[in-house]
Tab-separated table of C-alpha atoms in Angstrom:
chain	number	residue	atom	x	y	z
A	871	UNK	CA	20.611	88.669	50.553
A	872	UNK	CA	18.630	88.952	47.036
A	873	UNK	CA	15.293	88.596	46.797
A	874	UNK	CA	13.453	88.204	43.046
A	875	UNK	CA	9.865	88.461	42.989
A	876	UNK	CA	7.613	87.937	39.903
A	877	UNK	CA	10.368	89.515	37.858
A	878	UNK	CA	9.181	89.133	34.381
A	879	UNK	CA	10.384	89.886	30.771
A	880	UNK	CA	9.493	89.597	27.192
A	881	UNK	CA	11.433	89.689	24.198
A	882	UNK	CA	8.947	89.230	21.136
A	883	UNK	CA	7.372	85.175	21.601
A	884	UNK	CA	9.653	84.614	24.654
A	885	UNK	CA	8.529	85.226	27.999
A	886	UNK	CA	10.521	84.929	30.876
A	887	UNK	CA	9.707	84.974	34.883
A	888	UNK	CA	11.999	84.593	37.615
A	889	UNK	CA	11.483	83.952	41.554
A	890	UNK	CA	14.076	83.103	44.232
A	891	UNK	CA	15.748	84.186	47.387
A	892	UNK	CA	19.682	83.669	47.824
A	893	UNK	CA	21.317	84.656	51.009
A	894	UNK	CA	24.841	85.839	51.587
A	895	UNK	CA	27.561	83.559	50.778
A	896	UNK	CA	24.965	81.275	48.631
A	897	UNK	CA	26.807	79.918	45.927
A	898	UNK	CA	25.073	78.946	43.360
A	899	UNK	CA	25.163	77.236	39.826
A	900	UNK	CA	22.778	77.764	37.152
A	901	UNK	CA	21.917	75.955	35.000
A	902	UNK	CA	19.881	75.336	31.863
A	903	UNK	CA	20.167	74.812	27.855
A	904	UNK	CA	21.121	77.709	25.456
A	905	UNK	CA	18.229	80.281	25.414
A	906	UNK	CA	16.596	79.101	28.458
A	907	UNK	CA	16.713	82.366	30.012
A	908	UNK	CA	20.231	82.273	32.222
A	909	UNK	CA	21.565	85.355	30.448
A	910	UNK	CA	19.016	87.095	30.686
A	911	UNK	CA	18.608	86.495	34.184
A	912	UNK	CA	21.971	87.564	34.720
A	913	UNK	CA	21.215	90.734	32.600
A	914	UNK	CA	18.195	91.498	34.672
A	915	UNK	CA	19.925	91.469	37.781
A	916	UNK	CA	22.485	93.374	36.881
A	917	UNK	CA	20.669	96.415	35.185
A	918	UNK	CA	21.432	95.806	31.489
A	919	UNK	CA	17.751	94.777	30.460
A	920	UNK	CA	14.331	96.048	32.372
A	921	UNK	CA	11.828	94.000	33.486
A	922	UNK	CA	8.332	94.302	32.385
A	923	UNK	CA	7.246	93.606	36.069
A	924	UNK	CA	8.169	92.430	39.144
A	925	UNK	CA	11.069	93.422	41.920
A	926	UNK	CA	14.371	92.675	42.870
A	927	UNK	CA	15.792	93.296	46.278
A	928	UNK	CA	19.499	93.294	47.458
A	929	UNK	CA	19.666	93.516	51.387
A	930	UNK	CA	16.184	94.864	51.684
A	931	UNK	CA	16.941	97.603	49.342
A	932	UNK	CA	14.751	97.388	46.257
A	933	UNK	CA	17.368	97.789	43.072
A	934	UNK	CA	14.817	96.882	40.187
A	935	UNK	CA	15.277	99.998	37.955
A	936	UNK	CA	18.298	101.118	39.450
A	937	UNK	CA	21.485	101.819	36.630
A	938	UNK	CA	24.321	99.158	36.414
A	939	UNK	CA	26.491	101.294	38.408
A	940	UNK	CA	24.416	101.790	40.818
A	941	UNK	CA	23.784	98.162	41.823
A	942	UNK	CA	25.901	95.994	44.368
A	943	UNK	CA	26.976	93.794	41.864
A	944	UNK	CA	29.913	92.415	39.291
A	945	UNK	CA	29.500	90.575	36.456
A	946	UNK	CA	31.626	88.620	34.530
A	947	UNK	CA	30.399	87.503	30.538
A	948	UNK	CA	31.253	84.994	28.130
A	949	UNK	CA	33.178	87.897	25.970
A	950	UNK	CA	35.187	89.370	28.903
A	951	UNK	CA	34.259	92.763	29.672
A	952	UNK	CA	37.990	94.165	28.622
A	953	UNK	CA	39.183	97.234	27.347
A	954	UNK	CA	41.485	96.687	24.664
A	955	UNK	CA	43.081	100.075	24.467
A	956	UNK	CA	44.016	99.421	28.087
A	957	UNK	CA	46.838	97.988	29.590
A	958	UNK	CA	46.320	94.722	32.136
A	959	UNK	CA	46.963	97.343	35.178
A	960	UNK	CA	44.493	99.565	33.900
A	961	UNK	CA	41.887	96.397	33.127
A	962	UNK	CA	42.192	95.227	36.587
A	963	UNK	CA	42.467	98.229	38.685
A	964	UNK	CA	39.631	99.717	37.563
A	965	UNK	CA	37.472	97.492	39.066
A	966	UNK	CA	38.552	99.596	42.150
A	967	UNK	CA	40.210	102.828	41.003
A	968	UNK	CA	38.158	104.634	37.984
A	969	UNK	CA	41.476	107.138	37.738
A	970	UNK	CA	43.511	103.975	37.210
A	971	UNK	CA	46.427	105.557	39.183
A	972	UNK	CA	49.787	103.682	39.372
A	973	UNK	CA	50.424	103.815	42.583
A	974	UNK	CA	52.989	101.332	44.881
A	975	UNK	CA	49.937	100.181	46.512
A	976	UNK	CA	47.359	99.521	43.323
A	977	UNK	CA	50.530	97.750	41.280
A	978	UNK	CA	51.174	95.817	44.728
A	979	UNK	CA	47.286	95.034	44.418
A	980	UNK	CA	47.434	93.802	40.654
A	981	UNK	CA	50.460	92.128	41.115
A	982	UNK	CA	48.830	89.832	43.647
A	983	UNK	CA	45.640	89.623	42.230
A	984	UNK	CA	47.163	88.233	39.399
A	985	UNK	CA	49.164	86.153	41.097
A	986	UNK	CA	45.496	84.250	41.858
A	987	UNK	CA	44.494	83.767	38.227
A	988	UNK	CA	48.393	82.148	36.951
A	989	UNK	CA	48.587	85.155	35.142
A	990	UNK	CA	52.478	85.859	34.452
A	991	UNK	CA	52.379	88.368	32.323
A	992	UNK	CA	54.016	92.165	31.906
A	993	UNK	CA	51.303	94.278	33.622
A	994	UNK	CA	52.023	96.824	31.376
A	995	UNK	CA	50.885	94.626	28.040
A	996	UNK	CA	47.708	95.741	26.279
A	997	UNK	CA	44.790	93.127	26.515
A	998	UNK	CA	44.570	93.086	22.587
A	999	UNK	CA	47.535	91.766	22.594
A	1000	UNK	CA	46.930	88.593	25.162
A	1001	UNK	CA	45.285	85.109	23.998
A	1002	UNK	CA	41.396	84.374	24.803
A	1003	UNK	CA	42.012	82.607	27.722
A	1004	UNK	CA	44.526	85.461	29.035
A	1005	UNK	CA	42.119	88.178	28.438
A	1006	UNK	CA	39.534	86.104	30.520
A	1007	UNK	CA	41.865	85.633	33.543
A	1008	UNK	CA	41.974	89.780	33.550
A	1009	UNK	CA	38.398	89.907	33.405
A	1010	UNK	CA	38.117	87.454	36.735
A	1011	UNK	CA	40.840	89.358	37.882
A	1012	UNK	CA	38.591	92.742	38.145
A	1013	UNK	CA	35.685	90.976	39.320
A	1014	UNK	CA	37.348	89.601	42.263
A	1015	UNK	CA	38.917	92.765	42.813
A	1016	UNK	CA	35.712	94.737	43.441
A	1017	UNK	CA	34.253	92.460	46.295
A	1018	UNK	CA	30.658	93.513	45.456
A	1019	UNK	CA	28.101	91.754	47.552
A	1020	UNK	CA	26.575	90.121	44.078
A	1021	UNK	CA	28.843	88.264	41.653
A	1022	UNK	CA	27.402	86.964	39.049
A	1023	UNK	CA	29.683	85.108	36.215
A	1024	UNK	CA	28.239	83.935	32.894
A	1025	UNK	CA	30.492	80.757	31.231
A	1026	UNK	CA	33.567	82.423	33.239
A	1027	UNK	CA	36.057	79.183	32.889
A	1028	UNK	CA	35.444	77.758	29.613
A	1029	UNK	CA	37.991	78.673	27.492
A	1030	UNK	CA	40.744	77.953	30.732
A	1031	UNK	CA	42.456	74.604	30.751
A	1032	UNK	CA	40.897	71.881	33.626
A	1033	UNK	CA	43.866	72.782	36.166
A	1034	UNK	CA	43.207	75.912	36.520
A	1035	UNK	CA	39.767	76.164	36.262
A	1036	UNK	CA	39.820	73.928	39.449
A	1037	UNK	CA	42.012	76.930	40.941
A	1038	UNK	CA	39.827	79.726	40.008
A	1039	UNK	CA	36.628	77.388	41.545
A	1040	UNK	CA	38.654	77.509	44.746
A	1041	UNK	CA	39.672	80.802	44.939
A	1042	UNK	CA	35.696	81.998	44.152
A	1043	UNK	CA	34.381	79.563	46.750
A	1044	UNK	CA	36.847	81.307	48.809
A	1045	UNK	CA	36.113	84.555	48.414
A	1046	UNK	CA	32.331	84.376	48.686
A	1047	UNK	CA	32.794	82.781	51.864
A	1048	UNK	CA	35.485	85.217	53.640
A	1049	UNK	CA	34.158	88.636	51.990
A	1050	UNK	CA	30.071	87.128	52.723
A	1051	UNK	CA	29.506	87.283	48.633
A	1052	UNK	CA	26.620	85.903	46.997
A	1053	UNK	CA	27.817	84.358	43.397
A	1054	UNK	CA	26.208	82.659	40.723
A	1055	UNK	CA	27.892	80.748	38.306
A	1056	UNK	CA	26.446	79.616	34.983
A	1057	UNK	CA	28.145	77.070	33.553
A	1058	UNK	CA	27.433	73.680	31.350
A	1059	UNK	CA	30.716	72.208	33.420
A	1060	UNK	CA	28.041	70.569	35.779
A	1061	UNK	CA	30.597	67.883	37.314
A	1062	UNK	CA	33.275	71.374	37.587
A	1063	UNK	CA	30.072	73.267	39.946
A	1064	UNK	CA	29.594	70.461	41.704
A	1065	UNK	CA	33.095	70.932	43.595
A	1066	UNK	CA	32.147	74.259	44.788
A	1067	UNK	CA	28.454	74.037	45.650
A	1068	UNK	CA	25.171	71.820	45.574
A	1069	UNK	CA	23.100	74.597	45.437
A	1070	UNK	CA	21.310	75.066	41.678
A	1071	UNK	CA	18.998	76.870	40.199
A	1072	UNK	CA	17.724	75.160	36.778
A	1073	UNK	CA	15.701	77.198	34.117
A	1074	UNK	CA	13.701	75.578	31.712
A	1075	UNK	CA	11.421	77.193	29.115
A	1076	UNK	CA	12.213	80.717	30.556
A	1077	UNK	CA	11.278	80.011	34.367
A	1078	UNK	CA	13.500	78.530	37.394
A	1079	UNK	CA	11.907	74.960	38.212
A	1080	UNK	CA	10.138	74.942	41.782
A	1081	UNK	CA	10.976	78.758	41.958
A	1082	UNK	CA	14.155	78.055	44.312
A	1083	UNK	CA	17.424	76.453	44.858
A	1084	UNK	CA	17.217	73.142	44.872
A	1085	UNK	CA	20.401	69.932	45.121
A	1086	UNK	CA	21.931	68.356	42.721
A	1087	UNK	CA	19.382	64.927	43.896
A	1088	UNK	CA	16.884	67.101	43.929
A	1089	UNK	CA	17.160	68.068	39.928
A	1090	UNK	CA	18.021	64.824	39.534
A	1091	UNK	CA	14.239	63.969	40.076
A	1092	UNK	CA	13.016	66.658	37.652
A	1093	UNK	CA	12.294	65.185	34.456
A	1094	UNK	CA	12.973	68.098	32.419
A	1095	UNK	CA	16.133	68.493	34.180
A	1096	UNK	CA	17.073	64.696	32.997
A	1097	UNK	CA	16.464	65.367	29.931
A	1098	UNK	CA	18.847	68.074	29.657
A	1099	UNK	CA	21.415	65.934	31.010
A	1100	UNK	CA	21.142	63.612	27.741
């Protein structure tokens, strides 16, 4: 469960406050319009920005200045997350194995893993040499390798063609469930999050309307929430 309390942050005019609870295997979309404050959200939960106040707690265990690394939690962003001097192996394995050792069982790992994300490539091919969308199925790849109890992806599917970002949906929907993961997903493929939950968080002006999860219906009643639909 993740708890976020008052959490507040400024970046020069901009501020930006945040309050919700999510429990385990909450899956969630959020939404909003560019610069609303989703990214920065994300960032705040993860440990890449500090907040200027307020708490965040992950199974009772307050995390608010804790280090990136030190946090229960994955994130995927818009630009990947990829090494480029690395191979696809090492890319994807070291979501799990920081010595990125080739062993029968971490290539048996990959293999499958990859299998998941229709990725039929050489696992021994650099990621600077793969296409956009390629390089953002390795990406998903390590994120759904680590199992953290927080997964939070940022745009994940956009670049991926409509089949298969139907597929991926799936398998994250899945894997929340079975491995009791909490994920948000921010996405402007409303229709797309709509197949996997109808639980949505909507941030407007730098603060999540009603301060909780709320139904698709529900927005649908929010006038600033219509307006973003036009």
């Amino acid at each position: 469960m993740i708890k976020v309390k008052k959490l507040k942050y400024r970046f020069k005019s901009t501020s930006f406050e945040f309050n919700f609870d999510l429990n385990s295997t909450d899956i969630v979309g959020v939404l909003g319009k560019s610069g609303s404050g989703k990214s920065t959200l994300f960032n705040l939960l993860a440990g890449f920005l500090s907040p200027n106040d307020g708490s965040v707690f992950l199974n009772g265990k307050k995390i608010t200045f804790l280090k990136p690394s030190q946090r229960n939690i994955s994130i995927l962003f818009q630009d990947h997350n990829n090494f480029n001097h690395l191979s696809i192996f090492e890319n994807i394995i070291l979501g799990i194995d920081p010595d990125m050792k080739q062993t029968q069982s971490n290539l048996k790992i990959v293999k499958n893993i990859m299998k998941k994300v229709s990725l039929n490539i050489d696992l021994q091919k650099k990621v600077s040499d793969l296409s956009g969308g390629e390089q953002q199925r390795v990406s998903i790849a390590r994120c759904l390798l680590r199992k953290k109890s927080i997964l939070l992806l940022d745009e994940p599917f956009n670049s991926l063609d409509p089949g298969l970002r139907k597929k991926l949906y799936e398998d994250v929907k899945s894997m929340s469930l079975t491995n009791q993961i909490t994920t948000l997903i921010s996405s402007h493929l409303i229709e797309e999050l709509k197949t996997v939950t109808d639980k949505f968080l909507f941030i407007d002006k730098g603060k999540i309307v009603e301060n909780k999860i709320l139904s698709y219906n529900q927005l649908l009643k929010n006038k600033s929430f219509k307006e973003y639909l036009q």
